[in-house]
Each structure stands twice: as C-alpha cells, then as structure tokens.
CSV table of C-alpha atoms and ligand atoms in Angstrom, one decimal:
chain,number,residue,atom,x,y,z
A,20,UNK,CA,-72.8,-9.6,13.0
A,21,UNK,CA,-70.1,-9.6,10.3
A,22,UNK,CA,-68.7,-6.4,9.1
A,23,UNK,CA,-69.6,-5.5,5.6
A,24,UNK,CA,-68.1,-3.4,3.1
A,25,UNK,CA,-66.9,0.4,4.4
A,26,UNK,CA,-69.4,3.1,2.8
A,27,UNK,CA,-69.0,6.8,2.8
A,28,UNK,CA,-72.0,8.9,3.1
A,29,UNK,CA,-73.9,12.1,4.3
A,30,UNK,CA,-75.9,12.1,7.0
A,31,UNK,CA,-78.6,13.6,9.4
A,32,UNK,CA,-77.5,13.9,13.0
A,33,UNK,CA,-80.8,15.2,14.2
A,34,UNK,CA,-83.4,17.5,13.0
A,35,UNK,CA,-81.8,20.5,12.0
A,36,UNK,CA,-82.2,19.3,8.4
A,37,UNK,CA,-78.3,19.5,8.1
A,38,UNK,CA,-76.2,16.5,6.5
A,39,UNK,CA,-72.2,15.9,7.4
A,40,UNK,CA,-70.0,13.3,6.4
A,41,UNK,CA,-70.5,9.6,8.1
A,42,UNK,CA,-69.0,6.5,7.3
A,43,UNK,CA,-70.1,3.5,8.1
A,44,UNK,CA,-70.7,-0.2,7.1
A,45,UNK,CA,-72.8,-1.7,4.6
A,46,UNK,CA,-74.1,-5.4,5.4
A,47,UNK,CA,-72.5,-8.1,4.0
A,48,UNK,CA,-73.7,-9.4,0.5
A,49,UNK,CA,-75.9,-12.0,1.0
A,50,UNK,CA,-77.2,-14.4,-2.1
A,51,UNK,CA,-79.2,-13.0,-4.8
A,52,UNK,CA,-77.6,-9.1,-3.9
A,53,UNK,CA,-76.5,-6.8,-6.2
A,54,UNK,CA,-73.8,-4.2,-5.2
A,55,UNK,CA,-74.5,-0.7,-6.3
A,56,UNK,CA,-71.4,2.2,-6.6
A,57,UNK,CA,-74.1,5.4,-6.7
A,58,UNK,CA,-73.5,7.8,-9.7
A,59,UNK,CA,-76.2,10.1,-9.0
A,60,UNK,CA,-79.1,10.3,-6.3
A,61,UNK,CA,-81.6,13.0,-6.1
A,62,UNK,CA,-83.3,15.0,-3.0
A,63,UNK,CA,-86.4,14.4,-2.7
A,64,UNK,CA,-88.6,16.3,-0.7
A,65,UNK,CA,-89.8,13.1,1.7
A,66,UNK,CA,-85.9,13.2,2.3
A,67,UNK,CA,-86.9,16.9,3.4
A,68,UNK,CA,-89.5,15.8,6.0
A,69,UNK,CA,-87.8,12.3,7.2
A,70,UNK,CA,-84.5,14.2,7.7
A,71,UNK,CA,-86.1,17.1,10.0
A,72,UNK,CA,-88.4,14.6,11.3
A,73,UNK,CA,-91.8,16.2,10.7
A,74,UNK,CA,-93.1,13.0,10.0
A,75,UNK,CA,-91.7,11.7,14.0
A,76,UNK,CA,-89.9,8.4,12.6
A,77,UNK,CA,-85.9,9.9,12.0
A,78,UNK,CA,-83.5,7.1,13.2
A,79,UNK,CA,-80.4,9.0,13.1
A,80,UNK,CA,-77.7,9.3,12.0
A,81,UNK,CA,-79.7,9.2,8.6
A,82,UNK,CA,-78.1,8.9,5.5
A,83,UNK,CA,-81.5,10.0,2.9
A,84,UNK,CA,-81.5,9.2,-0.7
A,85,UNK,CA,-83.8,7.4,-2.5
A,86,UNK,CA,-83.6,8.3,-6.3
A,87,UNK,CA,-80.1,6.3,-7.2
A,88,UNK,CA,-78.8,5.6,-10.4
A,89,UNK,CA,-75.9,3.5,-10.5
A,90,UNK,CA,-73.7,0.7,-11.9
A,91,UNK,CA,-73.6,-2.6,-10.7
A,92,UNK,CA,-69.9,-3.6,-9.5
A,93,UNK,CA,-70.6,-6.7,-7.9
A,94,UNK,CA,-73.1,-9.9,-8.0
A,95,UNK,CA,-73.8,-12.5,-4.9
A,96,UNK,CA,-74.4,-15.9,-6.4
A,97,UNK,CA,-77.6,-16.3,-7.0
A,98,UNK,CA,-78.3,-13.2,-9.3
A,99,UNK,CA,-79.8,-14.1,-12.3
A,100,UNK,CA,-81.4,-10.7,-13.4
A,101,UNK,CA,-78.0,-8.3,-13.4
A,102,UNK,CA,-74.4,-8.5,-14.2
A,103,UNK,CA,-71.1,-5.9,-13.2
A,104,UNK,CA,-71.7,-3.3,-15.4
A,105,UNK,CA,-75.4,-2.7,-15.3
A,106,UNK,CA,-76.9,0.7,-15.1
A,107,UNK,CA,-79.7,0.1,-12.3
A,108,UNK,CA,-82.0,2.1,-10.3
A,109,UNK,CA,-83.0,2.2,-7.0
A,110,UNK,CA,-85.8,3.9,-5.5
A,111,UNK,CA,-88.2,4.5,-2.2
A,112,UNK,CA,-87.8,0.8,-0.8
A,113,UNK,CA,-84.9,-2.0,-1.1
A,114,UNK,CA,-87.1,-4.8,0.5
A,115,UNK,CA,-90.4,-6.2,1.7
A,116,UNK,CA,-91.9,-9.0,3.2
A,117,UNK,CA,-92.4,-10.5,-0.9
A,118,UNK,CA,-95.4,-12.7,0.8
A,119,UNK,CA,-98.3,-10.5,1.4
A,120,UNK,CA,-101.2,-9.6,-1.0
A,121,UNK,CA,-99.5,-6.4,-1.7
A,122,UNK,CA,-96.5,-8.2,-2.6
A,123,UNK,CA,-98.0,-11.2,-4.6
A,124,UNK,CA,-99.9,-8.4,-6.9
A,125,UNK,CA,-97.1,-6.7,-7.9
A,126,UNK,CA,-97.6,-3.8,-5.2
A,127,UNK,CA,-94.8,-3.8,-2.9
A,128,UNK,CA,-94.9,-0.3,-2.1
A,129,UNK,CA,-98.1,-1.2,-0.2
A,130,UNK,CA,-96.6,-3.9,2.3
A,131,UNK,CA,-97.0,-3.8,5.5
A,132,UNK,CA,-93.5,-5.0,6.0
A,133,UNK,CA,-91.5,-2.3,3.4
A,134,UNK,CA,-88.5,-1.8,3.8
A,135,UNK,CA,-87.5,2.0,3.0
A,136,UNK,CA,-84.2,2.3,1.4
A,137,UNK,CA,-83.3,4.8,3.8
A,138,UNK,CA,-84.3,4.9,7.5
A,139,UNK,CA,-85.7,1.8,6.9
A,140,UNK,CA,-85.0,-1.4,9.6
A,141,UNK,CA,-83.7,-4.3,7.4
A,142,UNK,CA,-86.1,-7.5,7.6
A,143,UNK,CA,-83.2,-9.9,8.7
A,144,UNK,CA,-80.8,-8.5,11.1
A,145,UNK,CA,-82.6,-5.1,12.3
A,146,UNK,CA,-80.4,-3.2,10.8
A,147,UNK,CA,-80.8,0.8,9.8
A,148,UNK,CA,-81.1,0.7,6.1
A,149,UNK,CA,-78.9,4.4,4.8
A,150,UNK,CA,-79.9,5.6,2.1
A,151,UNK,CA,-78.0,6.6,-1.4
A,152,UNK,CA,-76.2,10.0,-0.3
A,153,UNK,CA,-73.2,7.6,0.2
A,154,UNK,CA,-70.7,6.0,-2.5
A,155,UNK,CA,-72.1,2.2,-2.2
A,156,UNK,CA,-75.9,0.4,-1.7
A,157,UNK,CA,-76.0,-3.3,-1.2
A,158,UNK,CA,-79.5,-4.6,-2.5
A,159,UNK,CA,-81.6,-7.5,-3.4
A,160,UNK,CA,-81.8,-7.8,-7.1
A,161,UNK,CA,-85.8,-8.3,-6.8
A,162,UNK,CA,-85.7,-4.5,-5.9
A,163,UNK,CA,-83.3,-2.7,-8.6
A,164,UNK,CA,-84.5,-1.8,-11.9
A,165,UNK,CA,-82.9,-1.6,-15.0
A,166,UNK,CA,-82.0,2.4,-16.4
A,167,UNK,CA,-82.5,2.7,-20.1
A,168,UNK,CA,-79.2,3.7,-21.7
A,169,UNK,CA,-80.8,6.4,-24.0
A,170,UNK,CA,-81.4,8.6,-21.1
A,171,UNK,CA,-78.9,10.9,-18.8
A,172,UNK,CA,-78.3,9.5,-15.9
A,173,UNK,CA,-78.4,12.7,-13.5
A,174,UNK,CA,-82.2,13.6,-15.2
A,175,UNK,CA,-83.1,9.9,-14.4
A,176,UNK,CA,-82.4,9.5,-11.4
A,177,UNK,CA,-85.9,11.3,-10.3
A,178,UNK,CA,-87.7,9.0,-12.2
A,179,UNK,CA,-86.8,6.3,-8.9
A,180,UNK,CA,-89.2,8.1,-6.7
A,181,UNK,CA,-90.7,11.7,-8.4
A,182,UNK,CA,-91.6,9.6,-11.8
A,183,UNK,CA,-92.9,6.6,-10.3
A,184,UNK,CA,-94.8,8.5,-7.6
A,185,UNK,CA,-97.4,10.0,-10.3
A,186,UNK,CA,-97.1,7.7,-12.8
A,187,UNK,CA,-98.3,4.5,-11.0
A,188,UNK,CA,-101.6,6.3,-9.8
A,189,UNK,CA,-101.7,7.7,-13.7
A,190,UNK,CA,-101.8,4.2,-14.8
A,191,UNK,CA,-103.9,2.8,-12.0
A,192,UNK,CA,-107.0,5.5,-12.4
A,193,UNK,CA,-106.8,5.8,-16.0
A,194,UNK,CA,-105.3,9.2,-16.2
A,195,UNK,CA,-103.6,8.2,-19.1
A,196,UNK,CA,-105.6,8.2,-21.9
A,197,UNK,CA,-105.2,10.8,-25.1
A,198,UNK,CA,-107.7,13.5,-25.1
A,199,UNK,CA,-108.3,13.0,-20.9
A,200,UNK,CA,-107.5,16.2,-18.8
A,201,UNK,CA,-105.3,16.2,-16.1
A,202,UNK,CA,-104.9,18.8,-13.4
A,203,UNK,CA,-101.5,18.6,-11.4
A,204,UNK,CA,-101.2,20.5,-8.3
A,205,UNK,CA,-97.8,21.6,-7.4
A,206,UNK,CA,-94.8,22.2,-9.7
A,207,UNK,CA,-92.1,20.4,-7.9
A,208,UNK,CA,-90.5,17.4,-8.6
A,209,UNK,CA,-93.1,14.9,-8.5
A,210,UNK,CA,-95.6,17.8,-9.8
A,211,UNK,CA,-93.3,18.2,-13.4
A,212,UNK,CA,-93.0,14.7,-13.9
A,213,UNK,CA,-96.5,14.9,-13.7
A,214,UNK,CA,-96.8,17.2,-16.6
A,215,UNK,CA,-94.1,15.2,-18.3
A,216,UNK,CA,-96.1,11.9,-18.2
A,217,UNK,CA,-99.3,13.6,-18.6
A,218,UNK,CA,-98.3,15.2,-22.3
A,219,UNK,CA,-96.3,11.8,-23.0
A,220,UNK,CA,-99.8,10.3,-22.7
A,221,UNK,CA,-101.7,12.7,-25.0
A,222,UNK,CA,-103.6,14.3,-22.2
A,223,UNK,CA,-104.0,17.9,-21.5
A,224,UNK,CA,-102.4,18.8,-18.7
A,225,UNK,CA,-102.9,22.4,-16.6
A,226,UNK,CA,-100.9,22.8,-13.9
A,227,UNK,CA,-102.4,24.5,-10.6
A,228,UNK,CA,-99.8,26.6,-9.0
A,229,UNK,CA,-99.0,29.4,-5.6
A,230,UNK,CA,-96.0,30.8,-7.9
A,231,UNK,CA,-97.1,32.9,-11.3
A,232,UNK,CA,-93.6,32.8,-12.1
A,233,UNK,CA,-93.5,29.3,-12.8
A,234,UNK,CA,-96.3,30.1,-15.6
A,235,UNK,CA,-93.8,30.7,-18.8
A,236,UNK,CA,-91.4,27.5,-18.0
A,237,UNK,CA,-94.7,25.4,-17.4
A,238,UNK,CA,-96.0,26.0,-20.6
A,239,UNK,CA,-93.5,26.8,-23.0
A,240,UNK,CA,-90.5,24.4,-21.3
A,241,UNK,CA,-92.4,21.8,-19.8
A,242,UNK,CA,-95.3,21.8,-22.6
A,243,UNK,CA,-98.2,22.4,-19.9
A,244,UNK,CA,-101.5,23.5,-22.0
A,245,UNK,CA,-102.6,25.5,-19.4
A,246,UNK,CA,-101.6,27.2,-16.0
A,247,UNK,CA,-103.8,28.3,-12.9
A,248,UNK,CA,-102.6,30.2,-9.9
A,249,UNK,CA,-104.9,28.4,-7.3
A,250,UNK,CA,-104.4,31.4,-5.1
A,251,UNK,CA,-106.8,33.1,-7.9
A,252,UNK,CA,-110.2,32.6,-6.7
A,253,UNK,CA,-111.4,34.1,-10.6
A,254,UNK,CA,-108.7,31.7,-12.2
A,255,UNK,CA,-110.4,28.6,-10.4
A,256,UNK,CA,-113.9,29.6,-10.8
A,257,UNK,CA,-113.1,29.8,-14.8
A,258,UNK,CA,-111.8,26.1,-14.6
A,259,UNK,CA,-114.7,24.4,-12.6
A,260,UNK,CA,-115.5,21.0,-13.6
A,261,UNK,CA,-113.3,20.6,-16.6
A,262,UNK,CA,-110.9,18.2,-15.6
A,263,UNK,CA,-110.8,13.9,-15.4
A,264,UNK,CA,-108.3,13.8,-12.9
A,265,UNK,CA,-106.3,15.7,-9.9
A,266,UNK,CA,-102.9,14.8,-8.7
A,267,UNK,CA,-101.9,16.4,-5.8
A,268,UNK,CA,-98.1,16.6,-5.0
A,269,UNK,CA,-98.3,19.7,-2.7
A,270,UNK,CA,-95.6,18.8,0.3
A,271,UNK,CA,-97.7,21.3,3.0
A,272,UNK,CA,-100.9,22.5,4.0
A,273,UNK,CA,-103.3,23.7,1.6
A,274,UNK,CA,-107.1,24.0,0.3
A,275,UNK,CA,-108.4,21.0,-0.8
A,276,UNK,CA,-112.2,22.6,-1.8
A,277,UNK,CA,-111.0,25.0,-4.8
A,278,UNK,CA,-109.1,21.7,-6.0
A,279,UNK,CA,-112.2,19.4,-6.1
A,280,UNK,CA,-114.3,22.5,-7.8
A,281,UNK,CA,-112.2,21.9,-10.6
A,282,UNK,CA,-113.0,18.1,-11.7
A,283,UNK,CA,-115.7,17.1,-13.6
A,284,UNK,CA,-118.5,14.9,-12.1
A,285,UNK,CA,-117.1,11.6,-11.3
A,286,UNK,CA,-113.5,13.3,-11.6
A,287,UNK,CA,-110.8,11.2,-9.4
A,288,UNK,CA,-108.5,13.3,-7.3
A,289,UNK,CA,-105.3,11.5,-6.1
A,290,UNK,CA,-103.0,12.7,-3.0
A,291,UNK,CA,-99.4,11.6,-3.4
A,292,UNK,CA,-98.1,14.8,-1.8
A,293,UNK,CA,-97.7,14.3,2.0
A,294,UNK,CA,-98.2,17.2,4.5
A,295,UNK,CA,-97.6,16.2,7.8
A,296,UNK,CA,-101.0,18.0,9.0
A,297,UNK,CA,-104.2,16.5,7.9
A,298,UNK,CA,-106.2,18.0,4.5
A,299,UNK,CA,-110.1,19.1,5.4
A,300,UNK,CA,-112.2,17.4,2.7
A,301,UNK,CA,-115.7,18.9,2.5
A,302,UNK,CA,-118.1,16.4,2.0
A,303,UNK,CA,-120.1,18.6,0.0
A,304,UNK,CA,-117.6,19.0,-2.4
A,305,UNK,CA,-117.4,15.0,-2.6
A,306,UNK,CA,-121.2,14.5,-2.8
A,307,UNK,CA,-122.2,16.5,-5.5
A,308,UNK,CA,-120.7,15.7,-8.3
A,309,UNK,CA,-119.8,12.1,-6.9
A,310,UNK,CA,-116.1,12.6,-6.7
A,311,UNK,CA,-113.5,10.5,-5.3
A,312,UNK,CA,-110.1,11.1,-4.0
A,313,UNK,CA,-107.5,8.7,-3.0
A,314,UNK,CA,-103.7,8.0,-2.2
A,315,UNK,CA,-100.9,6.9,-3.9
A,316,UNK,CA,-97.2,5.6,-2.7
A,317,UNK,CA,-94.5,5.2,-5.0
A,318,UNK,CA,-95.0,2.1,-6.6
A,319,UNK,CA,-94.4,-1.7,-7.7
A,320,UNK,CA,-90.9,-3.2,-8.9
A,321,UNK,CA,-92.8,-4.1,-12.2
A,322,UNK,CA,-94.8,-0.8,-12.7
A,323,UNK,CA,-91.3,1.3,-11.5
A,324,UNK,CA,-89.8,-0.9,-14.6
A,325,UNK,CA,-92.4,-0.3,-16.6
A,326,UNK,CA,-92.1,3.4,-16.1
A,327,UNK,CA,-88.1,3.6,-16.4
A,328,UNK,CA,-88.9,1.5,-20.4
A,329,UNK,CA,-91.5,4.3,-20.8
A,330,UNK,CA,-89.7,7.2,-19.8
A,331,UNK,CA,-87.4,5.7,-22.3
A,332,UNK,CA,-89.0,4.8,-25.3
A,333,UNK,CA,-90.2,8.8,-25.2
A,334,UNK,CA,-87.3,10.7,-24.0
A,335,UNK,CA,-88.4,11.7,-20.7
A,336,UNK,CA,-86.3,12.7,-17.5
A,337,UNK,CA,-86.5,14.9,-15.0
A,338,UNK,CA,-85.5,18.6,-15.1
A,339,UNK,CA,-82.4,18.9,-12.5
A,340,UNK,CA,-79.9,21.0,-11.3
A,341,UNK,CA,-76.8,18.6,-10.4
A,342,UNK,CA,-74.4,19.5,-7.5
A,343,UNK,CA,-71.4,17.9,-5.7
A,344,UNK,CA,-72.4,16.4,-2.1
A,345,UNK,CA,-70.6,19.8,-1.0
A,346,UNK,CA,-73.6,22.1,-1.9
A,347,UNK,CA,-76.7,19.2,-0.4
A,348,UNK,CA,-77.0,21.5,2.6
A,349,UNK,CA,-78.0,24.7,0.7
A,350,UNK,CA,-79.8,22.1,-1.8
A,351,UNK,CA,-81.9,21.4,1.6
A,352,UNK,CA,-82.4,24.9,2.0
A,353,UNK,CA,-83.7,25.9,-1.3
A,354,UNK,CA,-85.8,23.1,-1.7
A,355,UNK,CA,-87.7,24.1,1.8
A,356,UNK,CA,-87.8,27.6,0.0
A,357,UNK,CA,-89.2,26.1,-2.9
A,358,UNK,CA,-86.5,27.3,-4.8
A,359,UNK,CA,-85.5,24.2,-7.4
A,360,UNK,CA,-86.5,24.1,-11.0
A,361,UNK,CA,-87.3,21.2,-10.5
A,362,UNK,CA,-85.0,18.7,-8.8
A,363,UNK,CA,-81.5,18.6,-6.8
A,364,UNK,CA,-79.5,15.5,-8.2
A,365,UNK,CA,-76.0,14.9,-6.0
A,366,UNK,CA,-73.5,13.8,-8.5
A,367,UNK,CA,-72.4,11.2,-5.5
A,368,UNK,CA,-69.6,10.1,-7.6
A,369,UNK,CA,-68.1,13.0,-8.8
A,370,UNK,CA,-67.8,15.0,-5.2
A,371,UNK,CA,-65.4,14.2,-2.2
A,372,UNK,CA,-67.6,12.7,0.3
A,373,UNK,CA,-65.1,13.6,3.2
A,374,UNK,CA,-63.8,12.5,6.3
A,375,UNK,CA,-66.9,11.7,8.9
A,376,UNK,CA,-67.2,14.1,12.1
B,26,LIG,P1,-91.2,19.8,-4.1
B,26,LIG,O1,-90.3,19.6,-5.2
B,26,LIG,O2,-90.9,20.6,-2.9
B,26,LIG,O3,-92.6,20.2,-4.7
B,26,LIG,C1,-93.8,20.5,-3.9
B,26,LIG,C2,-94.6,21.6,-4.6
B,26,LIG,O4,-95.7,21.9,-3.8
B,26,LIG,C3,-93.8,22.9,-4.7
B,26,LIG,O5,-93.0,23.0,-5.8
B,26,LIG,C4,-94.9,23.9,-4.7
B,26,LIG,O6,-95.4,24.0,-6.1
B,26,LIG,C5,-96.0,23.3,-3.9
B,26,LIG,N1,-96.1,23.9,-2.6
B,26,LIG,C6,-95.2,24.0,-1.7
B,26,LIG,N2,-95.7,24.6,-0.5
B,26,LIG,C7,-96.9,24.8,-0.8
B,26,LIG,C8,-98.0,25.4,0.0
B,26,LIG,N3,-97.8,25.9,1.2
B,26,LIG,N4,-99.2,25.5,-0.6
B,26,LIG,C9,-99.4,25.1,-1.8
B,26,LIG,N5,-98.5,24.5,-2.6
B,26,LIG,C10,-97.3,24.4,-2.1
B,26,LIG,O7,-91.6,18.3,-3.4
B,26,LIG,P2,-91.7,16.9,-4.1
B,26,LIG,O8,-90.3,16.2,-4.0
B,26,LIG,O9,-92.3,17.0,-5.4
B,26,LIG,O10,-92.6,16.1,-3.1
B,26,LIG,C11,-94.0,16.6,-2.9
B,26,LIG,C12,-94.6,15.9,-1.8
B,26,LIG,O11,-94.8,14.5,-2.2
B,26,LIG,C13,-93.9,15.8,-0.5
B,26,LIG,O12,-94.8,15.9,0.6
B,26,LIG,C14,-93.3,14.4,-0.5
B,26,LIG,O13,-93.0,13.9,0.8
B,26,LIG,C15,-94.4,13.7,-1.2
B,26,LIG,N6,-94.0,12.4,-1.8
B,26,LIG,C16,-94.9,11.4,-1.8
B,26,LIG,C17,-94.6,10.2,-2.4
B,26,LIG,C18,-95.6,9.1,-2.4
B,26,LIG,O14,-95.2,8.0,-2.6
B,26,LIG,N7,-96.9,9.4,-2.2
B,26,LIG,C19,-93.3,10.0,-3.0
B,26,LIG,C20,-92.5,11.1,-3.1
B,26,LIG,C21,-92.8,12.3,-2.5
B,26,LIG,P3,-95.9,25.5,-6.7
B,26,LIG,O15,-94.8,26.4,-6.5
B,26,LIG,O16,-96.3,25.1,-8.1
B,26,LIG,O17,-97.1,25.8,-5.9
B,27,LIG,ZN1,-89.2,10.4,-2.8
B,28,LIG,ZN1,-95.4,-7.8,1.6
C-alpha cells in the first residue's frame, strides 16, 4: 500500500482513557477526496466510551474525534462540490457502502457498512480510519459538509456530532413544531443542543436534570422554560403527561419509568444517549398511554447539511470551553466527572501536537 501524507495526532494506547502523541500516515488521496487541515474538533462523550472501550470495539492506537471543523487545503480530481479554502465539517462517519436502502434515502448513518471516522475500518484497503485529534483528515467529498461562515468555528464544531445527534430525530418525529413540548434529558453536549434546537423551533423545552446547579444556566443562559431534577420524585409527579416528546442523551444507567410518566398519551420518547448496559422499559408504562420510544444515530449527509444552514440562519452553536491538545487528558477526566459546561473543543491547530511516544 502506498504511503500517504504524514499526520500528527493524539491517541489511545489502550483503555485507560489517556491520549499521547502518535504520528502516523494518512491514505493517499484518491479521486473525488477532499483534504482537511483540522481547526477545531470537539470531545464527544462516544469518544469517552470508544476510547476506554466500554463499548468492547477499541482498535488501538485510537486517534478519537469526530466533530471537526476545518479548511479544505487540497482537492483530488474529481471534486466537484469543494475548493482549497472551504470551511467544511466533518462528523461521526467519513464513508459508507452509498448503495443500501439506508444510503439511497439519504440515511447513511444507518448503513450497515458505515464507516466511523474514527476507529472505523476503511471500505477499500482495511485500513484503521483515526479520527480528528490530529492536524490532517483525508475524506470523500460525499461526506464533508459545508460550515456557515456566520458562525465561530470552535462553537460549531459540536454541531458535527452533538447538533446533528438530536436534531435529526427532532426533525424525523415532529419535535419541531411551535407551541410542541419537548422534554430533554441530560444537560450535556448533545442534551443543550437539544434545548438550543428545541427554542430555535418554537417549542417549549424543560430540561430533566441529576444536577440542580445546572437549573440557573438552563434557563436563563440557554433559554430552557422549565427545569426538573429527575431525582425529585415530587418534581416529576407535577410534570406527568405534559410533554410531546422525550430525548434522552443520558451517557449511563438510569430510570427510564419516571421519564415515560412525563409524556402525554401518544408522546414519542427517543434514546440517542448510549449507556453501555441495557435501559428496563416497563411495559406498563408503554401500554397505557400508548407511548413509543425509539433510537436515533447521528444522521444523513443531507439532514447534517441541513442542520449546519439551520444552525446558521439562527445563530446557533454550541456552548464550549476550547483548549490546546495539551489539556485533552484532564478534558477526558472532567467530562467522565460531568464537569463541562457544555462541550470540550481542542483548538487542533493552535496547540503543539508533539513528538509521538
Ligand atoms: P455528556 O456531555 O457527558 O452529557 C451526558 C449527560 O447525561 C450529562 O451531562 C448528565 O446530565 C447526564 N448524566 C450523566 N450521568 C448520568 C447518570 N448516571 N444518570 C443520569 N444522568 C446522567 O455526553 P454527550 O456527549 O452529550 O453524549 C451523551 C450520550 O450520547 C453518550 O452516551 C454518547 O455516547 C451518546 N451519543 C450518541 C449519539 C447517537 O448517534 N445516538 C451521538 C453522540 C453521542 P445532567 O447533569 O443534566 O443530569
Ligand atoms: Zn459524537
Ligand atoms: Zn449503505
């Protein structure tokens, strides 16, 4: 296999959760890619549970990232959609099989054959895809999306996975209409996006919460209408079968009946959030009432796209803290903690990726 271009990253060595410098090589640009130098990339907390390997699937070493924002500095022939000097995104996946049903519709996420930007295996030569905690990404242009220039780049870099995460399964159930409620359980990344869609929509949007303190920020900063701590047994019972929707973006175990209490017959609860232990769902709670829950994963190239011109149009990005590669490790740490308001960006860029161990 030929050598491709030399990249510089962070990676995983094995599950500790810690990241060290690793260089390695990009494959070589075939036609129709796009070359990527990564401005920014987030931490997302799938990169949390992929790099300690709860979910049992770490190929390491593992370079994580998969919230990039970038500028294109290089076009294979064959690229019609982007030019050097693009600002682009790229998010959960750089590839798929582009034949399937999934594909055809518009619904890549959902192929069989997806190809994860990071500890993915590449369709063609079986390579480890690495993800974008390193200075360069090499990707088909059918999976890069276009970044609005009215918005920051470090705040939209969490639109790639956290904003397209809850607002593809917003769009696909209908929790997007003015005047709808929408519940959203877990202030974290993907949770205040949630919000941040969910008031962009004309909804009202509570937020159902373990931390109190998050109450003031929620409502005044993030412009929640309402906040429940779901640990309140009294708080819940007060907000029983008021709301149209549920998204759930809690990362670990948790209740699921309290959550369900809370919609209104025929209300439609969605699971994005991805504990590595199976939820209990009471079928009672289901039954009566008539209530359905689902899933969600990420989301199409078109409906990403659509999301990044939306987020645009309104003024959305996420809420960050930005930090050189330097500080990813205790980044790591307080994220476990829950201790982010309300999402790590790397500036990848702006930091000294180092000299690999
Ligand atoms: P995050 O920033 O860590 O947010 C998760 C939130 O869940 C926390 O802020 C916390 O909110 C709540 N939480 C944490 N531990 C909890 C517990 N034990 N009980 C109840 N609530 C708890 O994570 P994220 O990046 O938003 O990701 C959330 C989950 O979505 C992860 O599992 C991730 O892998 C998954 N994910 C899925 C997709 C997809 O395509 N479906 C895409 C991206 C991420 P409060 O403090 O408000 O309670
Ligand atoms: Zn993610
Ligand atoms: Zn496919």
């Amino acid at each position: 296999m030929a050598e491709g271009m030399e990249a510089h990253g962070w990676a995983a060595r094995d599950a500790s959760g810690h990241l060290s410098p690793f260089n390695f090589s990009r494959r070589v640009q075939r036609d129709g890619d796009v070359t990527i130098k990564v401005l920014f990339c987030g931490l997302c907390h799938t990169d949390l549970h992929v790099i300690k390997n709860e979910w049992g699937n770490a190929m390491y070493p593992l370079v994580p990232g998969h919230e990039v924002v970038g500028v294109v500095t290089d076009v294979a022939s064959g690229v019609t959609k982007f030019k050097a000097g693009d600002t682009v995104g790229v998010g959960y996946f750089v590839d798929s099989c582009r034949t399937c049903e999934s594909c055809s519709k518009g619904y890549e996420s959902y192929c069989p054959q997806l190809v994860q930007t990071s500890n993915g295996i590449d369709l063609l030569d079986g390579s480890t895809t690495q993800g974008g905690f390193s200075d360069v990404l090499i990707v088909s242009q059918g999976y890069v999306v276009r970044v609005p220039e009215t918005l920051s780049l470090d705040g939209a870099a969490p639109l790639l996975c956290a904003g397209i995460t809850v607002f593809s399964p917003m769009v696909q159930y209908g929790l997007n209409a003015p005047g709808k409620h929408l519940g959203v359980v877990g202030l974290g990344g993907l949770g205040h996006m949630g919000v941040k869609f969910g008031k962009a929509f004309g909804m009202t949007v509570t937020v159902i919460s373990t931390s109190p303190d998050k109450r003031e920020e929620a409502l005044d900063r993030l412009g929640a209408d309402a906040f429940l701590v779901s640990r309140d047994p009294e708080q819940m019972k007060a907000a029983a079968s008021t709301m149209d929707g549920i998204i759930d973006t809690v990362s670990a175990e948790h209740p699921v009946e309290a959550l369900l209490e809370l919609l209104k017959p025929m209300g439609q609860m969605v699971i994005v959030g991805l504990p590595a232990k199976p939820l209990e769902v009471p079928a009672f709670s289901l039954v009566a009432g008539g209530k359905r829950v689902a899933g969600s994963g990420g989301g199409g190239i078109a409906e990403c796209q659509a999301m990044l011109d939306f987020a645009g149009e309104h003024g959305i990005t996420a809420d960050v803290e930005v930090v050189g590669m330097d500080y990813v490790n205790t980044a790591i740490q307080r994220l476990e903690r829950n201790d982010v308001r309300y999402r790590f960006v790397v500036d990848v860029a702006g930091s000294n990726l180092g000299v690999s161990d």
